Amino acid sequence: MKQFDFAVIGSGIAGLTFALKASAHGRVAIITKRKGVDSNTAWAQGGVACVTSDEDSFALHIRDTLEAGAGLCDIQAVETIVKEGPERVQELMELGLHFDERDVAGHRELDLGREGGHSKRRVLHVHDMTGAEIENILLAAVRRSPRIELLENHMAVDLITAAKLGFATRDHCLGAYVLDESTGTVETIRTDRLVLATGGCGKVYLYTTNPDIATGDGVAMAWRAGAVIADMEFVQFHPTCLFHAEAKSFLISEAVRGEGGILRNNKGEDFVRLVHPLGSLAPRDVVARAIDAEMKRTGAKCVYLDITQQPREFLLERFPHIYETCLRYGIDMAKDPIPVVPAAHYQCGGIKTDINGATSLSGLYAIGEVGCTGLHGANRLASNSLLEGLVLAHRACAALVAKDPPAHPAGAVSLPEWRAGEVQNVDELVVIYHNWDEIRRLMWDYVGIVRTDKRLQRASARLRNLQREIQEFYWNFRITVDLLELRNLATVAALIVDSALSRKESRGLHFTLDHPQPNDAEFRRDTLLTRS
Ligand code: SIN
């Protein structure tokens, strides 16, 4: 058994920032299932939405966030995160992050990007590789810290709770069982302050802008441990993922539309303008649905993002990563409209937390995409998530440090080791891969941008069968990362479907043909699920 003052699972912006702050107060473990850099953060192109300019204000950022959130944001969370943002961003700059600047009347100013739903330019960015820059700077600082142990290739299997061990006290998180991939053994990590920062669950869908690690591990583990899960029906589909047979999950940042890019159908028409006055820069849910409808109406396999009116030099300077990547696939974005389709991008719901990241399970915190503070409501405003990760990491650390560690009986006793039993190696990997594909395909077909009760019910029935089969695998075979991820994906898929089935209205990212209008009287509230 390894014991730490703090343990954080996940190594994106929230997890790394938390670890750095917590290391001032004790020993910290970062548990991450691949390399440290493998996180959603490293893939974030857009940037950090934050009020820094005289032309902007907290009131406007708050208003834009609430409008995108379609009536479900938690106003306290929105105000806190927006107002504390500038201080947290300043800390990131002090660690060495240089956001892009531009010359204005002889002096340098931050170059602010614009994205859908923002009434002002307010997105701090490093070209179109903001997340990668942030990740590198935080990881370098983590690696320099003697008080942080970075456990790479370690995947959390499950949380350890007092209730599971049969202690007759109020339930409390005591640590986690963690699979060390290099040895195949499961270690016991003991801590009274466990933070989940595992990111989202884009891989639950066939098409996603997320990296392979985004398998909903944190939500699935918290659910199994009995924590409250909120608003999982609100999955954000990014309108513009590169459409190319060989390009896997490549995002074309919304910032491209912020710089004048226009979505066009195969006749060259600006079709989003017909459904929203902001056209291609309308909130994401509107744009993704407009594309979905256009593709269904015309039978086209994609639509096109046209930024050919911008000079090549500008595109090379502002979007070097997107420019180079498109060129590798034979698309010169200075001349050719970019073929794009919507893809699953962000989990707006998650483990229900307060504004410090505290979950309903004592000793367990959740920060970043895995947590649901209420900032995003029914639809996240672009680039608010890196901001939330920074603010929540700071607040979670402060809240945990302010609390004395609980005087729990388990503090004195050691936790039981993981029992592998008589299990054998998985005999047929094909079953795992088949189930994995089946979940992702059925979620795409039945639980996508436009839903119906019937499709959701079909998905629910299929998922129950798959979950039974996966559970059998889990008990009978030696666990592997693939099997654990599959089990988590199935759990999260079922949570999305159950949440979607219970919301008999359309709001924000949840749109169903059977209940196409919002119903404030009954449904202007969070969808809360707890394992019974
Ligand atoms: C993008 O660059 O379009 C993604 C930004 C975000 O999802 O916040």
mmCIF file of N, CA and C in Angstrom, residues 49-50 61 64-65 113-123 254 278 281 381-384:
data_model
loop_
_atom_site.group_PDB
_atom_site.id
_atom_site.type_symbol
_atom_site.label_atom_id
_atom_site.label_comp_id
_atom_site.label_asym_id
_atom_site.label_seq_id
_atom_site.Cartn_x
_atom_site.Cartn_y
_atom_site.Cartn_z
ATOM 1 N N ALA A 49 -10.846 31.268 -22.177
ATOM 2 C CA ALA A 49 -11.731 32.439 -22.184
ATOM 3 C C ALA A 49 -11.536 33.166 -20.856
ATOM 4 N N CYS A 50 -11.187 34.434 -20.920
ATOM 5 C CA CYS A 50 -10.894 35.160 -19.678
ATOM 6 C C CYS A 50 -10.986 36.661 -19.949
ATOM 7 N N HIS A 61 -19.011 38.419 -19.823
ATOM 8 C CA HIS A 61 -18.606 37.009 -19.871
ATOM 9 C C HIS A 61 -19.654 36.155 -19.140
ATOM 10 N N ASP A 64 -22.769 35.868 -21.404
ATOM 11 C CA ASP A 64 -22.577 34.941 -22.537
ATOM 12 C C ASP A 64 -22.616 33.487 -22.057
ATOM 13 N N THR A 65 -22.006 33.232 -20.892
ATOM 14 C CA THR A 65 -21.979 31.859 -20.357
ATOM 15 C C THR A 65 -23.400 31.400 -20.013
ATOM 16 N N GLY A 113 -8.723 35.936 -29.134
ATOM 17 C CA GLY A 113 -9.500 35.243 -30.161
ATOM 18 C C GLY A 113 -10.990 35.351 -29.858
ATOM 19 N N ARG A 114 -11.798 35.060 -30.895
ATOM 20 C CA ARG A 114 -13.241 35.071 -30.720
ATOM 21 C C ARG A 114 -13.770 33.692 -31.082
ATOM 22 N N GLU A 115 -14.767 33.234 -30.330
ATOM 23 C CA GLU A 115 -15.396 31.950 -30.651
ATOM 24 C C GLU A 115 -16.903 32.090 -30.503
ATOM 25 N N GLY A 116 -17.619 31.034 -30.928
ATOM 26 C CA GLY A 116 -19.083 31.075 -30.951
ATOM 27 C C GLY A 116 -19.677 31.417 -29.587
ATOM 28 N N GLY A 117 -20.702 32.279 -29.585
ATOM 29 C CA GLY A 117 -21.418 32.602 -28.351
ATOM 30 C C GLY A 117 -20.762 33.703 -27.530
ATOM 31 N N HIS A 118 -19.532 34.102 -27.871
ATOM 32 C CA HIS A 118 -18.862 35.184 -27.125
ATOM 33 C C HIS A 118 -19.207 36.525 -27.777
ATOM 34 N N SER A 119 -19.630 37.485 -26.948
ATOM 35 C CA SER A 119 -19.969 38.796 -27.509
ATOM 36 C C SER A 119 -18.727 39.669 -27.684
ATOM 37 N N LYS A 120 -17.614 39.242 -27.109
ATOM 38 C CA LYS A 120 -16.358 40.006 -27.219
ATOM 39 C C LYS A 120 -15.223 39.055 -27.560
ATOM 40 N N ARG A 121 -14.149 39.636 -28.065
ATOM 41 C CA ARG A 121 -12.914 38.848 -28.189
ATOM 42 C C ARG A 121 -12.346 38.677 -26.788
ATOM 43 N N ARG A 122 -12.217 37.404 -26.328
ATOM 44 C CA ARG A 122 -11.674 37.222 -24.967
ATOM 45 C C ARG A 122 -10.900 35.908 -24.797
ATOM 46 N N VAL A 123 -10.537 35.259 -25.904
ATOM 47 C CA VAL A 123 -9.891 33.953 -25.765
ATOM 48 C C VAL A 123 -8.368 34.096 -25.900
ATOM 49 N N GLU A 254 -12.873 26.372 -33.448
ATOM 50 C CA GLU A 254 -13.920 27.370 -33.643
ATOM 51 C C GLU A 254 -13.309 28.757 -33.906
ATOM 52 N N LEU A 278 -26.433 34.925 -35.977
ATOM 53 C CA LEU A 278 -24.966 34.942 -35.856
ATOM 54 C C LEU A 278 -24.299 34.000 -36.856
ATOM 55 N N LEU A 281 -21.112 31.658 -36.340
ATOM 56 C CA LEU A 281 -20.628 31.916 -34.980
ATOM 57 C C LEU A 281 -21.745 31.837 -33.940
ATOM 58 N N LEU A 381 -20.047 27.258 -23.072
ATOM 59 C CA LEU A 381 -19.509 28.338 -23.901
ATOM 60 C C LEU A 381 -18.052 27.977 -24.244
ATOM 61 N N ALA A 382 -17.699 28.134 -25.515
ATOM 62 C CA ALA A 382 -16.373 27.731 -25.980
ATOM 63 C C ALA A 382 -15.269 28.330 -25.113
ATOM 64 N N SER A 383 -14.251 27.510 -24.870
ATOM 65 C CA SER A 383 -13.024 27.911 -24.162
ATOM 66 C C SER A 383 -13.231 28.278 -22.692
ATOM 67 N N ASN A 384 -14.407 27.968 -22.146
ATOM 68 C CA ASN A 384 -14.605 28.158 -20.700
ATOM 69 C C ASN A 384 -14.003 27.012 -19.891
#
